Coordinates of C-alpha atoms in Angstrom, one line a residue:
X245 CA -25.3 27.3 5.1
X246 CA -26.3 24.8 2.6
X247 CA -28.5 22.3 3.9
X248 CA -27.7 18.9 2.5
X249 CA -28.8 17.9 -0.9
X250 CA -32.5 15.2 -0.6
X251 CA -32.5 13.4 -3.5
X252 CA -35.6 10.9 -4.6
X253 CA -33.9 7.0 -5.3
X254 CA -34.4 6.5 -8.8
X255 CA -32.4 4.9 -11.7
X256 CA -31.5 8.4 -13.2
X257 CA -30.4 9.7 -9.9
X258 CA -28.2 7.0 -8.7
X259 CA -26.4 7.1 -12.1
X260 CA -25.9 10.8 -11.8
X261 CA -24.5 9.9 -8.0
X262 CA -22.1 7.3 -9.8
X263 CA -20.8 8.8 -12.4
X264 CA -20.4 11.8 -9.4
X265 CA -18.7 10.3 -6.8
X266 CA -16.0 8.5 -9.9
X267 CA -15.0 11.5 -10.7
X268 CA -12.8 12.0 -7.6
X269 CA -10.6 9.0 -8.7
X270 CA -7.2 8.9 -9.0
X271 CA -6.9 7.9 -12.6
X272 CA -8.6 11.4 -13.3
X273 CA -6.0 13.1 -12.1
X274 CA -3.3 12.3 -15.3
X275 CA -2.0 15.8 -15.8
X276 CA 0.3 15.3 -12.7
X277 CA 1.4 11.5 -14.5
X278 CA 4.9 13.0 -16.6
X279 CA 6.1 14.9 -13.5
X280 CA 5.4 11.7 -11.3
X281 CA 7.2 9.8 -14.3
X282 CA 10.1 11.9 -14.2
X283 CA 10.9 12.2 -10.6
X284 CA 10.5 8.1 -10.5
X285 CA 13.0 7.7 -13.5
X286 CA 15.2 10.3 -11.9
X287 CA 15.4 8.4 -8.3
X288 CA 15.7 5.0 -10.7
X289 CA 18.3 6.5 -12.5
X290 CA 20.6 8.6 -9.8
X291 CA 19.6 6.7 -6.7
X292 CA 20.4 8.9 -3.4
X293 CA 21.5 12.4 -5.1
X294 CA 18.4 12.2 -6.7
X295 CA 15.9 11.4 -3.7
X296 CA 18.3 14.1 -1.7
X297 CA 17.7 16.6 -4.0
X298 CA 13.9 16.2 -4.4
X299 CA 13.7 16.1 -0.3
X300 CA 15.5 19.5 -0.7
X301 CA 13.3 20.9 -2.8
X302 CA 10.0 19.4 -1.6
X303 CA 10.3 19.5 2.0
X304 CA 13.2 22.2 2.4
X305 CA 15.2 19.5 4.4
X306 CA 19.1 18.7 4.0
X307 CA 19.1 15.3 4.2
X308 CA 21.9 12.6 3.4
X309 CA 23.4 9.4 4.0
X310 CA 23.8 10.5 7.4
X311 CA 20.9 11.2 8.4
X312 CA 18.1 9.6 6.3
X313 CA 17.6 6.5 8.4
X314 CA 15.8 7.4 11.9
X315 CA 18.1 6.9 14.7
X316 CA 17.4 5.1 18.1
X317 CA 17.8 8.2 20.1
X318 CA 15.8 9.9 17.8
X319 CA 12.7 7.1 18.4
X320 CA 13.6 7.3 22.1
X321 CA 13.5 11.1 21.5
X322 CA 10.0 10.9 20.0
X323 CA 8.8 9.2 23.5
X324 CA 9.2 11.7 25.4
X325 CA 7.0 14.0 23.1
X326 CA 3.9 11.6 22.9
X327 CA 1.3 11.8 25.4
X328 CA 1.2 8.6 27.9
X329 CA -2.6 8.3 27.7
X330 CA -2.5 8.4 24.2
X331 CA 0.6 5.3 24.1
X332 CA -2.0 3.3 26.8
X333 CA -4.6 3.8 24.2
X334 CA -2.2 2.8 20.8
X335 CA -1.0 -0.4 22.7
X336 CA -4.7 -1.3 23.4
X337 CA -5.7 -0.9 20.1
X338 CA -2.3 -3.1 19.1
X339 CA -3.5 -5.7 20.7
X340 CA -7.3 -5.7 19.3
X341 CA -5.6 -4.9 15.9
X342 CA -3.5 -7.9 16.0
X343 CA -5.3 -10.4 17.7
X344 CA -8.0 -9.9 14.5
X345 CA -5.3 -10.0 11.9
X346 CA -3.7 -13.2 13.4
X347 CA -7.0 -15.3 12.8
X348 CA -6.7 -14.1 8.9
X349 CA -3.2 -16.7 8.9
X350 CA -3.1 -18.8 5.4
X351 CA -1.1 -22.3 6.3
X352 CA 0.7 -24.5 3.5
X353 CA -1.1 -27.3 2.8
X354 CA -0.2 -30.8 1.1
X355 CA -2.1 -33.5 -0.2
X356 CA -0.6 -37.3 -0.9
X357 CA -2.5 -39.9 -2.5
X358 CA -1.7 -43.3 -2.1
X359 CA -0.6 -43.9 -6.1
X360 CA 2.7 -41.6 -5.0
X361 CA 1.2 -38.1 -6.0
X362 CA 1.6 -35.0 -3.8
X363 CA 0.3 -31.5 -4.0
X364 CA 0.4 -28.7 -2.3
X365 CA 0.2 -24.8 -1.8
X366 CA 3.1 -23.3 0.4
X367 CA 2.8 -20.4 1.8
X368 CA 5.5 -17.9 2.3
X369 CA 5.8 -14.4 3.9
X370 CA 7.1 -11.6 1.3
X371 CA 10.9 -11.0 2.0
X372 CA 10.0 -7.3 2.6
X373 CA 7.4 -4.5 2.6
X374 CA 7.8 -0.1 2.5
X375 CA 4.9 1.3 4.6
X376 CA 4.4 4.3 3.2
X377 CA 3.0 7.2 5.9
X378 CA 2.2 10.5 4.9
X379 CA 3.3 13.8 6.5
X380 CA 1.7 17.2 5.8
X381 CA -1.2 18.6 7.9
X382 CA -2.7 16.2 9.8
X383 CA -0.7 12.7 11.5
X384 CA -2.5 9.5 11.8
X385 CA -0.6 6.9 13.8
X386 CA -3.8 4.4 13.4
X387 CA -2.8 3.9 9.9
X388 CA 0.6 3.1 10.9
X389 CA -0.6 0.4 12.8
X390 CA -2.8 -0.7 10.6
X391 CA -0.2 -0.9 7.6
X392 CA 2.5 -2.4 9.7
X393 CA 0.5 -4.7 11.3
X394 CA -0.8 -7.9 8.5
X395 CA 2.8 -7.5 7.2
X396 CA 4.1 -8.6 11.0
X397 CA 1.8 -11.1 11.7
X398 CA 2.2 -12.3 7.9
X399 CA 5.9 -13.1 9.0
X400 CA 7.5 -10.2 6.6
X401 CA 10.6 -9.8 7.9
X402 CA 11.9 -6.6 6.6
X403 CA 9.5 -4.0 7.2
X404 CA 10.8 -0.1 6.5
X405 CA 8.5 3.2 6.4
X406 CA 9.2 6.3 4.7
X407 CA 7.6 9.7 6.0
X408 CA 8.3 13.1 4.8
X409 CA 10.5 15.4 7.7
X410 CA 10.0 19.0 8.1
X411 CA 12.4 21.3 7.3
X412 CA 14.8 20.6 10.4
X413 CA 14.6 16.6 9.4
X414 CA 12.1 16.0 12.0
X415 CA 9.2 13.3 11.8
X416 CA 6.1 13.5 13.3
X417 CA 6.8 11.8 17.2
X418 CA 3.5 10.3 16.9
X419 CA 4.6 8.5 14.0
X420 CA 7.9 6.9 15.1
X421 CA 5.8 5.3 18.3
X422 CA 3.6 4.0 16.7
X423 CA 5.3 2.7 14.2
X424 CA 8.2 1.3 17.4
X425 CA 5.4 0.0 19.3
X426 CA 3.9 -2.0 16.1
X427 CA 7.4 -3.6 15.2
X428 CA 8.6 -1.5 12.3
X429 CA 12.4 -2.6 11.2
X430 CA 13.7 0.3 9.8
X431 CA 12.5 4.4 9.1
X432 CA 13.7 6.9 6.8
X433 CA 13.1 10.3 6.2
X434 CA 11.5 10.9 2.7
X435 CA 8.2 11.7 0.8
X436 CA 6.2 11.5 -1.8
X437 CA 6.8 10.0 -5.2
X438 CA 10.6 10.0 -4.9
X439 CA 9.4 8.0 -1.6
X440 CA 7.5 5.4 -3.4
X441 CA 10.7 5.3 -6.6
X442 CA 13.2 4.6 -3.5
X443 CA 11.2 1.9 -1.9
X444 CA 10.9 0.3 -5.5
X445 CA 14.7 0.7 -7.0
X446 CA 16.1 0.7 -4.3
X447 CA 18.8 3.8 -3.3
X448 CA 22.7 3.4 -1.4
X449 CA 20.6 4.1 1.9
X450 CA 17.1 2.6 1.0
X451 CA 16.6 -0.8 0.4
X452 CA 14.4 -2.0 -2.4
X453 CA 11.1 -3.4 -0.9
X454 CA 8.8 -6.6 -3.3
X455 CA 5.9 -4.7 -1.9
X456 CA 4.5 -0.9 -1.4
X457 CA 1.4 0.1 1.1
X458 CA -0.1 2.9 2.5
X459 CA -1.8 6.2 1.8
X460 CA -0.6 9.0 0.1
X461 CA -1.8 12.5 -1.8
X462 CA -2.1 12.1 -5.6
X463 CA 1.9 12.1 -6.1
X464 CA 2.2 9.3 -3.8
X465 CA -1.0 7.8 -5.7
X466 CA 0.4 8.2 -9.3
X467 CA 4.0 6.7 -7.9
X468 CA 2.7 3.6 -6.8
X469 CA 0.7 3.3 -10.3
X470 CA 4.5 4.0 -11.8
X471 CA 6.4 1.2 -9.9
X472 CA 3.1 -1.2 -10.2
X473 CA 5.0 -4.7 -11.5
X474 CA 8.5 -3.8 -10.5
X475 CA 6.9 -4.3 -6.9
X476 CA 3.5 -5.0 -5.9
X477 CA 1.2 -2.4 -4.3
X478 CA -2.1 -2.5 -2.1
X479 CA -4.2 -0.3 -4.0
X480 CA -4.3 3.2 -5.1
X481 CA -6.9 4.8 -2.1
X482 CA -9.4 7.5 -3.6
X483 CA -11.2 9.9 -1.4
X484 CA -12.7 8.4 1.9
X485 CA -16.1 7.6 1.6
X486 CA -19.1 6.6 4.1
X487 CA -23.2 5.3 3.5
X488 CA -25.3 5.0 6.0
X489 CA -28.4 2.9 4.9
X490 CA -31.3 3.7 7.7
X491 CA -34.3 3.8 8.4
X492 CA -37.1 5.6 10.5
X493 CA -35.8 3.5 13.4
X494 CA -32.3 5.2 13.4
X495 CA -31.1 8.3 15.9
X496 CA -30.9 11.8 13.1
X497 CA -28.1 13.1 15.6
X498 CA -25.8 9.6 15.5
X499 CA -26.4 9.5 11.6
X500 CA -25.3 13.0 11.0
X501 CA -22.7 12.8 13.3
X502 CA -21.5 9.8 11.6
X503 CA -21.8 11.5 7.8
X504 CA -19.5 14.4 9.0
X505 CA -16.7 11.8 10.6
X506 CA -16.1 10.9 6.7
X507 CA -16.5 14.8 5.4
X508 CA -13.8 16.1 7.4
X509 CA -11.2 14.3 6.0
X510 CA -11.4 16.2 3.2
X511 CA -13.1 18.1 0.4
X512 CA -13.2 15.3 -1.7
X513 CA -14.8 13.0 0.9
X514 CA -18.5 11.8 0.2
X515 CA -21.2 10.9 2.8
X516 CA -24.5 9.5 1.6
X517 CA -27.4 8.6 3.6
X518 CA -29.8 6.3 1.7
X519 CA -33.1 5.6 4.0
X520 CA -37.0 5.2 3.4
X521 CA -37.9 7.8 5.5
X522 CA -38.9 11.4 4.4
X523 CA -38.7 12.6 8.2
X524 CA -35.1 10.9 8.9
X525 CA -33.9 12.8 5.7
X526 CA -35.1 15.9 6.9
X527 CA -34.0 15.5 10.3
X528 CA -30.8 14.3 9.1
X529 CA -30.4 17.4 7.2
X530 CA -30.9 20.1 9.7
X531 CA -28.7 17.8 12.4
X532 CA -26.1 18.8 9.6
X533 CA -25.8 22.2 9.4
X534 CA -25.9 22.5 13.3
X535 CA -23.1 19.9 13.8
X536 CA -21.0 22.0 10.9
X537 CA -21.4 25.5 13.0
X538 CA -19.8 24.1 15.7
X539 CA -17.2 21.5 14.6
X540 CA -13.5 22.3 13.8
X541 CA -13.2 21.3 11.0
X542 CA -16.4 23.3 9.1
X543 CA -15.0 24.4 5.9
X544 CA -13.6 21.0 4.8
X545 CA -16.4 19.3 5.9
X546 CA -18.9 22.3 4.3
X547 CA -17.2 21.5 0.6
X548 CA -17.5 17.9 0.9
X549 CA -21.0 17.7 2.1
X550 CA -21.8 20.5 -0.8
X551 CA -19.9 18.6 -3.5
X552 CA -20.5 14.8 -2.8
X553 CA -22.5 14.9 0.4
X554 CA -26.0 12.9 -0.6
X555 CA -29.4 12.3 0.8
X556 CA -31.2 9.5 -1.0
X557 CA -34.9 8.6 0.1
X558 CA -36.0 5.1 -1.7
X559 CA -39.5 3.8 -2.1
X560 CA -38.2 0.7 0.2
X561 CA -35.4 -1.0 1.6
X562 CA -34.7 -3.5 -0.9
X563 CA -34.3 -0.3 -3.4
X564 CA -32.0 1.0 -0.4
X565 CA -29.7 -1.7 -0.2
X566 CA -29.8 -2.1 -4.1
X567 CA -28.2 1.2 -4.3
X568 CA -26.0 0.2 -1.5
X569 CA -24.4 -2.2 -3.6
X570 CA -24.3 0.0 -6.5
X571 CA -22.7 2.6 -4.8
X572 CA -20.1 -0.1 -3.3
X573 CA -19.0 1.9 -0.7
X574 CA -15.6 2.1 1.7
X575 CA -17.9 2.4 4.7
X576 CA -21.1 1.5 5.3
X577 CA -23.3 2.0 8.2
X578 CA -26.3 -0.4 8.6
X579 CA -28.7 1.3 11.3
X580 CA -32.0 -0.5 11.2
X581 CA -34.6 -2.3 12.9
X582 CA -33.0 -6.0 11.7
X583 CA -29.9 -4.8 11.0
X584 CA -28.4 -8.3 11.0
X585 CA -31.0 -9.3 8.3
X586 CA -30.1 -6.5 5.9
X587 CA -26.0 -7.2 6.2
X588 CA -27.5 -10.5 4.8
X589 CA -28.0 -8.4 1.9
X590 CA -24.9 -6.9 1.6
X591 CA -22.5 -7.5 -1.6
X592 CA -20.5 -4.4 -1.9
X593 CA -18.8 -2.7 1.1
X594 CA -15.0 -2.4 2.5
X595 CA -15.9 -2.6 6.1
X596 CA -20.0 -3.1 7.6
X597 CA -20.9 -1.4 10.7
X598 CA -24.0 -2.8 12.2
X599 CA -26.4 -1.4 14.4
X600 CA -26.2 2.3 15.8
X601 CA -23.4 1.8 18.3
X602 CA -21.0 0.2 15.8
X603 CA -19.9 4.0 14.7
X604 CA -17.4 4.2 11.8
X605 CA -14.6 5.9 14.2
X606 CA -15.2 2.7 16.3
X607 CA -13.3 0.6 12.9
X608 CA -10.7 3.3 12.1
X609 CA -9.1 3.1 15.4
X610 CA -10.0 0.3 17.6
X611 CA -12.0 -2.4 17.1
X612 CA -9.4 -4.4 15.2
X613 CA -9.9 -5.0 12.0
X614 CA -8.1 -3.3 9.5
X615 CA -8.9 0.5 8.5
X616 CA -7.4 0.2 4.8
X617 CA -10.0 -0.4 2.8
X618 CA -11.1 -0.1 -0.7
X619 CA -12.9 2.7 -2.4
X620 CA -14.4 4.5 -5.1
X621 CA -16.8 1.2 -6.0
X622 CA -13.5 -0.6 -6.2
X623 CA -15.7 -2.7 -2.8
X624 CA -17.0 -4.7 -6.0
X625 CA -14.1 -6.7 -6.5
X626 CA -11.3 -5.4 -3.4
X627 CA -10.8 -6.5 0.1
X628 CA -9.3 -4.4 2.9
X629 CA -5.6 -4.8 3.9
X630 CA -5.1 -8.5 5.2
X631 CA -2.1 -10.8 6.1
X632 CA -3.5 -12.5 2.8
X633 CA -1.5 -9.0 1.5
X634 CA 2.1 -10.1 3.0
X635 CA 1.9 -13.4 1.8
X636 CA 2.4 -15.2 -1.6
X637 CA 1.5 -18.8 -2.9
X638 CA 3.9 -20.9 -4.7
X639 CA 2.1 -24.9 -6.4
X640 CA 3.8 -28.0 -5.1
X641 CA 3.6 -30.8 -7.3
X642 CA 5.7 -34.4 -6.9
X643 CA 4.8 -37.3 -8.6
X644 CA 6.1 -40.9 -8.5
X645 CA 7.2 -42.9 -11.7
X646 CA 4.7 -44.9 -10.8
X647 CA 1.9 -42.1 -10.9
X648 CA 3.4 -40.8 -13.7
X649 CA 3.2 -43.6 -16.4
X650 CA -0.4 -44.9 -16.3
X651 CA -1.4 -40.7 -17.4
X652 CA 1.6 -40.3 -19.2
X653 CA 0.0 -40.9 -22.5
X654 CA -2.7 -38.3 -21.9
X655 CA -0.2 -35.9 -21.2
X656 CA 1.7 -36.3 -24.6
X657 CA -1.6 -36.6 -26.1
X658 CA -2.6 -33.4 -25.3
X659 CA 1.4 -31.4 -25.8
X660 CA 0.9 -33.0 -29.4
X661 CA -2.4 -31.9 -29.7
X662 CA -1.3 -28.2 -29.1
X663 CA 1.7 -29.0 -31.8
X664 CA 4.1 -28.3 -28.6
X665 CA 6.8 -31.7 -29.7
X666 CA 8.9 -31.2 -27.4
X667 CA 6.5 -30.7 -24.1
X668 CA 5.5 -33.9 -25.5
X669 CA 9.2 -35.4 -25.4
X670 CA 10.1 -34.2 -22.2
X671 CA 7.3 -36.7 -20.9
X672 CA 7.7 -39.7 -23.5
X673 CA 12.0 -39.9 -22.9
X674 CA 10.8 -40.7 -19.2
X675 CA 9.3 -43.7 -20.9
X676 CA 11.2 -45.2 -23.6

C-alpha cells in the first residue's frame, strides 16, 4: 500500500507538480490525431455508410437508417428498467439544476439616444446543439443533465445526443431517462469520433449540429479538436481533478474521503491536498490507505493517488492558496476556519466548495450548478458549462441621417487615413 506522497510547498515542488499534473492533457496524446483525422474525413466524405461501418467495427453493432434514431417505445422501454427511487432523485436534482441555470439568462439590450442613435446586443439561442454521452464501463445520467440542461433553458431548440449501443443496439436505460426527463429532441445510436464527425457534417440520418458538448475518451477528445470551427465545442475535458486547501481545523476522514471521490474516476485523476498542518497531512495520509482497502474501486483509485495523488504542506495559508491558484484546479475544496475569507482569495478554480459539508459529490449531482467544468489549469481563463454556452451575440447598430452627418467627417477622416477610399465613399455619397 503506498501511503500518499507529503510533499514540503516550495517553488521547486509546485513546478515539479505542474509540469506533472500537464502531462495528462489531451494535446499529449497526438499519436491517436491521423486515425481521429481519418475516421472524421471518412464520415465527412461517405456520410451514413461510413458512420455504419465504424459502429460495426467499434461497437460490434448493425446499425442503419432504420434503427439509428432511438424510438419512443424504446425510451418508454428504458422506463421500465430504471429504478423509481433513482427517477424521484433525477427529477429533484432537474429542478435544482435548472432553477440555477435559469438565473445565468443573458437578455438583448438596446440603447437610443435622443440625436436618433440606437445600439444594441441581441441575444439569440443557437439553432442547435449534439450532447455528446459516452458509453463504455461506467453510465452517468448527471452529466446528461448537466449537458442538456443550459442548452434548454438557453432556448436551443434542436437538441440531439449520440451514445454508443452495445452490440444488440441497446443504450444505456439510464441514459435515455435522463436525457427524456431533461427535454432532449432527438437520440441516436453512435460513438466516438465518427460520433462527433456526424454531429458536425451532418449524415442522411444525423443532422448537423452549430455546436458540440460533452465528455468523451481521447477519440471523442481529438474529434472535437478535428471539427473545432466547422462547429463550436465546449472544451476538450482532461482528467478530473480535485484540491482541497485545509487546514488543522478540517475533519482527516471527510478530506480523505473527499481526495478518493476524484481518484476513482480514473487513473489519470489527481487529488492534492495543500494545508499548513504537518498532523492533518499525516492524518490525511493514513485515512487514505484505509479508505482504499475497503472501497470498490481500489485499483483505479490506488494508480491515481500513486501517480498524481499530492500532499502539499506550506509554511502558511497565503502560500496555500497561492499554489491554489497556480494549480487552477477543476475542484476545489475550501475547509477552514474562515472559509468564506479565503474563497475571497480565490482566482483559479472551476467550481468552490466551502466549508466541510459542501463535499465535491454534493456539486456533481445535486446542488445545481453545473458539473462541467474546466481542467487541467485551463480554471485560469475557462468557465463551467453555462446558458452563456447556448447562446450567441449579434451588435445592433441604427443611426439617423441626422446622427450621422455631424461625425460623418471623422469617419471619412479616419477610412482615408487607413488608405481604405472607398470605406471613405460609402460614407461621403450619403453626403453630397
Amino acid at each position: 500500500m503506498g501511503i500518499m506522497r507529503i510533499v514540503k510547498l516550495t517553488t521547486e515542488t509546485k513546478k515539479n507538480l505542474l509540469d506533472d499534473l500537464l502531462k495528462r492533457s489531451p494535446n499529449n496524446y497526438t499519436e491517436y490525431a491521423d486515425t481521429v483525422q481519418e475516421i472524421v474525413d471518412n464520415v465527412r466524405a461517405n456520410g451514413n455508410k461510413a458512420l455504419f461501418e465504424y459502429t460495426k467495427k467499434f461497437d460490434k453493432a448493425d446499425i442503419n437508417e432504420g434503427n439509428i434514431k432511438v424510438t419512443k417505445e424504446e425510451i418508454e422501454e428504458a422506463y421500465k428498467e430504471v429504478d423509481t427511487h433513482l427517477l424521484e432523485v433525477i427529477r429533484k436534482a432537474l429542478v435544482n439544476i435548472r432553477t440555477y441555470h435559469e438565473k445565468q439568462k443573458q437578455y438583448s439590450w438596446f440603447d437610443s439616444t435622443e440625436d436618433g442613435t440606437m445600439l444594441g446586443q441581441k441575444v439569440t439561442a443557437l439553432q442547435s446543439v449534439g450532447v455528446y454521452v459516452p458509453g463504455g464501463k461506467a453510465v452517468y445520467p448527471s452529466s446528461v443533465l448537466m449537458n442538456i440542461v443550459p442548452a434548454k433553458v438557453a432556448g436551443v431548440k434542436n437538441i440531439i445526443m449520440t451514445t454508443p449501443c452495445n452490440a444488440e443496439g441497446k443504450v444505456y436505460a439510464t441514459t435515455l431517462v435522463a436525457a427524456n426527463e431533461a427535454g432532449v429532441d432527438a437520440i441516436y445510436k453512435a460513438g466516438g469520433a465518427q460520433a462527433i464527425a456526424a454531429l458536425a457534417y451532418g449524415t442522411e440520418s444525423v443532422p448537423k449540429v452549430d455546436k458540440i458538448v460533452g465528455p468523451g475518451n481521447i477519440f471523442v477528445a481529438l474529434a472535437k479538436r478535428a471539427v473545432y470551427g466547422y462547429v463550436s465545442i465546449d472544451s476538450i475535458a482532461g482528467p478530473s481533478e480535485i484540491l482541497v486547501l485545509a487546514d488543522e481545523s478540517a475533519n482527516p476522514r471527510y478530506v480523505a474521503a473527499d481526495l478518493l471521490s476524484q481518484a476513482e474516476h480514473d487513473e489519470l485523476a489527481s487529488a492534492i491536498l495543500v494545508t499548513t498542518s504537518d498532523e492533518l497531512a499525516n492524518k490525511v495520509s493514513e485515512e487514505v490507505d484505509k479508505f482504499i482497502a475497503e472501497l470498490s474501486r481500489s485499483e483505479i483509485m490506488q494508480k491515481s493517488i500513486d501517480n498524481y495523488g499530492y500532499i502539499l504542506v506550506a509554511d502558511s495559508m497565503e502560500e496555500a492558496i497561492e499554489a491554489a491558484n497556480d494549480i487552477a484546479s477543476e475542484h476545489l475544496e475550501i475547509v477552514t476556519k474562515n472559509p468564506f475569507e479565503v474563497m475571497m482569495k480565490i482566482r483559479n478554480a472551476g467550481a468552490i466548495f466551502i466549508g466541510e459539508y459542501s463535499s465535491e459529490p454534493l456539486g456533481d449531482y445535486f446542488a445545481g450548478p453545473n458539473h462541467v467544468l474546466p481542467t487541467n489549469g485551463t480554471a485560469k481563463f475557462f468557465s463551467p458549462l453555462s446558458v452563456d454556452d447556448f447562446v450567441k451575440k449579434s451588435s445592433i447598430i441604427y443611426y439617423s441621417k441626422e446622427a450621422l452627418e455631424p461625425v460623418h467627417q471623422d469617419i471619412i477622416d479616419f477610412a482615408t487615413s487607413e488608405q481604405l477610399t472607398a470605406h471613405a465613399n460609402s460614407i461621403k455619397v450619403r453626403f453630397e
